[in-house]
Short mmCIF file of C-alpha atoms in Angstrom, two decimals:
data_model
loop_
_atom_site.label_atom_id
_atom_site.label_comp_id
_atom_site.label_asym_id
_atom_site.label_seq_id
_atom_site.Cartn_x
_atom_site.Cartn_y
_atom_site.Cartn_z
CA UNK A 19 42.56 5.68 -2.16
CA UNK A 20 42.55 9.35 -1.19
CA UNK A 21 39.83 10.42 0.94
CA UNK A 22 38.48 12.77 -1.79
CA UNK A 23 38.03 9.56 -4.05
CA UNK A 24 35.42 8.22 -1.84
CA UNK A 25 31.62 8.90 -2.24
CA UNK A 26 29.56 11.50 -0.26
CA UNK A 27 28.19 9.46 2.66
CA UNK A 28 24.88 11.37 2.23
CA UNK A 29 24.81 10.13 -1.47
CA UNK A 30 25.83 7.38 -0.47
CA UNK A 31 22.53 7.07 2.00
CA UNK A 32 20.36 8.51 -0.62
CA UNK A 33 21.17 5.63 -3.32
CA UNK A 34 20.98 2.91 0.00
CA UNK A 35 17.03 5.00 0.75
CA UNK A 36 16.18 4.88 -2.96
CA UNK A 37 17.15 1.11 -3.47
CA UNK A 38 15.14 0.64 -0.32
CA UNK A 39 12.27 1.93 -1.06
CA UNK A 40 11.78 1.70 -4.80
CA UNK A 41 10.03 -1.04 -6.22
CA UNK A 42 12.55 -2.42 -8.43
CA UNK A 43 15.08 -1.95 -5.58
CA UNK A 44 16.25 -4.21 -3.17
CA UNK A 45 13.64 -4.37 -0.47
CA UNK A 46 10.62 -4.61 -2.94
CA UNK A 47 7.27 -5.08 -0.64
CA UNK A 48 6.39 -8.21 -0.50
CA UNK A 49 2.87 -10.26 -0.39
CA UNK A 50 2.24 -11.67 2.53
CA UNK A 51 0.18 -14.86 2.52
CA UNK A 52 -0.18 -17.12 5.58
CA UNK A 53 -1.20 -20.41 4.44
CA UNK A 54 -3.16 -21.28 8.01
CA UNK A 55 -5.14 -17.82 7.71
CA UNK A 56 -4.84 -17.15 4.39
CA UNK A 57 -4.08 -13.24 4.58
CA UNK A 58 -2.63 -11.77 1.67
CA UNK A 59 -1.99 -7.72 1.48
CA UNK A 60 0.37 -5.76 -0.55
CA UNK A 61 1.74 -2.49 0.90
CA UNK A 62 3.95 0.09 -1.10
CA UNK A 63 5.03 3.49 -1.37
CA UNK A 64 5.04 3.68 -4.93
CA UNK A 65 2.93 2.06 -7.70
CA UNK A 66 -0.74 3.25 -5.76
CA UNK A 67 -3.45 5.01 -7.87
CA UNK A 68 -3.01 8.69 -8.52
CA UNK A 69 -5.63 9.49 -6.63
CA UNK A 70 -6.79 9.15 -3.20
CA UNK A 71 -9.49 6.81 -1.97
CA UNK A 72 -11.03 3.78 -0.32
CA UNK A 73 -12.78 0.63 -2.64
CA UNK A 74 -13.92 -2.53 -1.35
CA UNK A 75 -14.09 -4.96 -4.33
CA UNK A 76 -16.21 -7.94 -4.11
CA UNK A 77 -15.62 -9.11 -7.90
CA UNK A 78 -12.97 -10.58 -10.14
CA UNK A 79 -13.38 -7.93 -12.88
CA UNK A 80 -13.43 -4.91 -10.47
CA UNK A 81 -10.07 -6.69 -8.74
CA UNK A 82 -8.60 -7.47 -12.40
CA UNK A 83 -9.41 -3.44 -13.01
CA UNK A 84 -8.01 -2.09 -9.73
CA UNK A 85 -5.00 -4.72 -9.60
CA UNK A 86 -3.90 -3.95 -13.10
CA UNK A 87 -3.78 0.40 -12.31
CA UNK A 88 -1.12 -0.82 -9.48
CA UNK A 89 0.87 -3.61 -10.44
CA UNK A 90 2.27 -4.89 -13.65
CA UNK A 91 2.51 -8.64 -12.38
CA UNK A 92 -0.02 -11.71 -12.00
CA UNK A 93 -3.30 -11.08 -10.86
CA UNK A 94 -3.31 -12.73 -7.23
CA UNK A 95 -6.46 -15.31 -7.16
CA UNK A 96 -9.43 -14.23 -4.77
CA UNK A 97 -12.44 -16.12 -4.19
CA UNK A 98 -14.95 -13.94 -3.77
CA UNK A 99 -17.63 -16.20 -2.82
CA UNK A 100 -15.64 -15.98 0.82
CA UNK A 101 -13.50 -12.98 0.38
CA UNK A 102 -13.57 -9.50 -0.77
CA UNK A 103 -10.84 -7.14 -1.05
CA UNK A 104 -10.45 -3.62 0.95
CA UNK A 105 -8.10 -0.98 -0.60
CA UNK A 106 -6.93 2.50 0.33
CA UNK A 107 -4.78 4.75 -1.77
CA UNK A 108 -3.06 7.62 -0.61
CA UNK A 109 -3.02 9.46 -3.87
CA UNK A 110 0.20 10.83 -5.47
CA UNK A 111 2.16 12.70 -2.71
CA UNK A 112 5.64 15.23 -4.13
CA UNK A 113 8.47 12.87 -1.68
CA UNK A 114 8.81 10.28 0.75
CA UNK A 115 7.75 10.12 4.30
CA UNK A 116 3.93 9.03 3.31
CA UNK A 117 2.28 6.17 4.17
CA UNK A 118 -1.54 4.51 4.28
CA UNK A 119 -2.41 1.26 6.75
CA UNK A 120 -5.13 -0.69 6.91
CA UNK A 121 -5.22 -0.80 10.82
CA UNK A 122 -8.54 -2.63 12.09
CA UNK A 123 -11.65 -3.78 10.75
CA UNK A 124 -14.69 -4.81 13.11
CA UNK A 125 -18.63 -4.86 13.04
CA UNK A 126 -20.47 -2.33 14.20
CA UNK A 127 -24.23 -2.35 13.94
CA UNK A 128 -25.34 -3.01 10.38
CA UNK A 129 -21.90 -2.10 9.24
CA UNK A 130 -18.24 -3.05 8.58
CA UNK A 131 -16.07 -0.22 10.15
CA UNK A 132 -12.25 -0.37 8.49
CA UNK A 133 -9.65 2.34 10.44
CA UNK A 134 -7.14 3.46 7.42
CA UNK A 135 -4.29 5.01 9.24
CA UNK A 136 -2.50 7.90 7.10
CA UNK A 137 0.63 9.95 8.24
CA UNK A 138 2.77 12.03 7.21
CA UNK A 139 6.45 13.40 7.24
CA UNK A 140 7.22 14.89 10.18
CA UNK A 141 7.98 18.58 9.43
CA UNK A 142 11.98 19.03 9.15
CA UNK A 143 12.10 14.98 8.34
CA UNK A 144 14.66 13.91 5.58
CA UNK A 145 12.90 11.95 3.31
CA UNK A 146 13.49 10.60 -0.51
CA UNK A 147 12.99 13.16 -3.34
CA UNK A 148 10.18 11.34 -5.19
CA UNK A 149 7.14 11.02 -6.60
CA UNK A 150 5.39 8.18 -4.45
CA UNK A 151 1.54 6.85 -4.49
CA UNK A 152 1.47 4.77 -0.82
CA UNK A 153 -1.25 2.01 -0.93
CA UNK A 154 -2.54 -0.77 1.25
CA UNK A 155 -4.69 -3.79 -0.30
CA UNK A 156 -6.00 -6.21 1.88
CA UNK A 157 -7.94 -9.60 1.32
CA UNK A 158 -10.44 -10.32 3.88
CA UNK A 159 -13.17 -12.44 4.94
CA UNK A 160 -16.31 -11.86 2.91
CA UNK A 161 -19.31 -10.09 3.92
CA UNK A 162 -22.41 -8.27 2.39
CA UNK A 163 -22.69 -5.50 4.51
CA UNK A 164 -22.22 -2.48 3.81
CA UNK A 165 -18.13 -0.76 4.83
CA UNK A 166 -17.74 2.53 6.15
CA UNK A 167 -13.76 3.95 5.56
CA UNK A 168 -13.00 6.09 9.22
CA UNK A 169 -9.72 8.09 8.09
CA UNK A 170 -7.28 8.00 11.27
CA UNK A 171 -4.45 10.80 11.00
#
């Protein structure tokens, strides 16, 4: 094979970054469920709601509404007498590079505080040449009081 035959290597990383991070690629992202805990999250770049925001769902037809917007697949099973479901979508962003987090969640005073990391590209970064909507859902223990969303940059 003459060396002119051969692919670019930087298409060839391009198709390797698109099949990794594409949903119907190779490295889809996967539920996590840990059957001593019981944690289940889903974190993507692509599939999140168009726009940006934080819900915390505490029902199964508000879940059923939200889950249905992101994925095209089974609706996971909550029970929402003990759990609820925290959510933070990074809205639709014009390439790669973006990402949202879920980082902590604690109690503080009359009030659940969840720290939703977002970041960016770093400037001069290569990144995929997509569309992407990054999202974070998270199942967690229930409880009735109220959440505040503290954005973390």
């Amino acid at each position: 094979m003459r060396p002119m035959d051969l692919p670019c290597p930087r298409f060839m990383f391009l198709i390797f970054v698109f099949l990794t991070l594409h949903p119907s690629g190779i490295a889809q992202a996967a539920q996590k469920k840990d059957n001593a805990s019981e944690i289940m999250e889903w974190r993507e770049a692509f599939g999140g709601l168009p726009e940006s925001g934080q819900y915390v769902i505490r029902d199964s037809e508000t879940w059923k509404n939200i889950w249905l917007r992101v994925r095209d697949s089974e609706i996971p099973i909550v029970d929402f007498e003990k759990k609820m479901v925290l959510a933070a979508f990074l809205g639709v962003r014009s390439t790669g590079g973006y990402s949202v987090k879920i980082e902590g969640i604690g109690k503080r005073k009359n009030k659940i505080v969840v720290a939703v990391r977002e970041a960016k590209p770093p400037k001069n970064a290569m990144v995929i040449q997509a569309i992407t909507s990054p999202y974070h859902i998270k199942v967690v223990d229930r409880s009735a009081l109220p959440v505040e969303f503290k954005i973390v940059k």
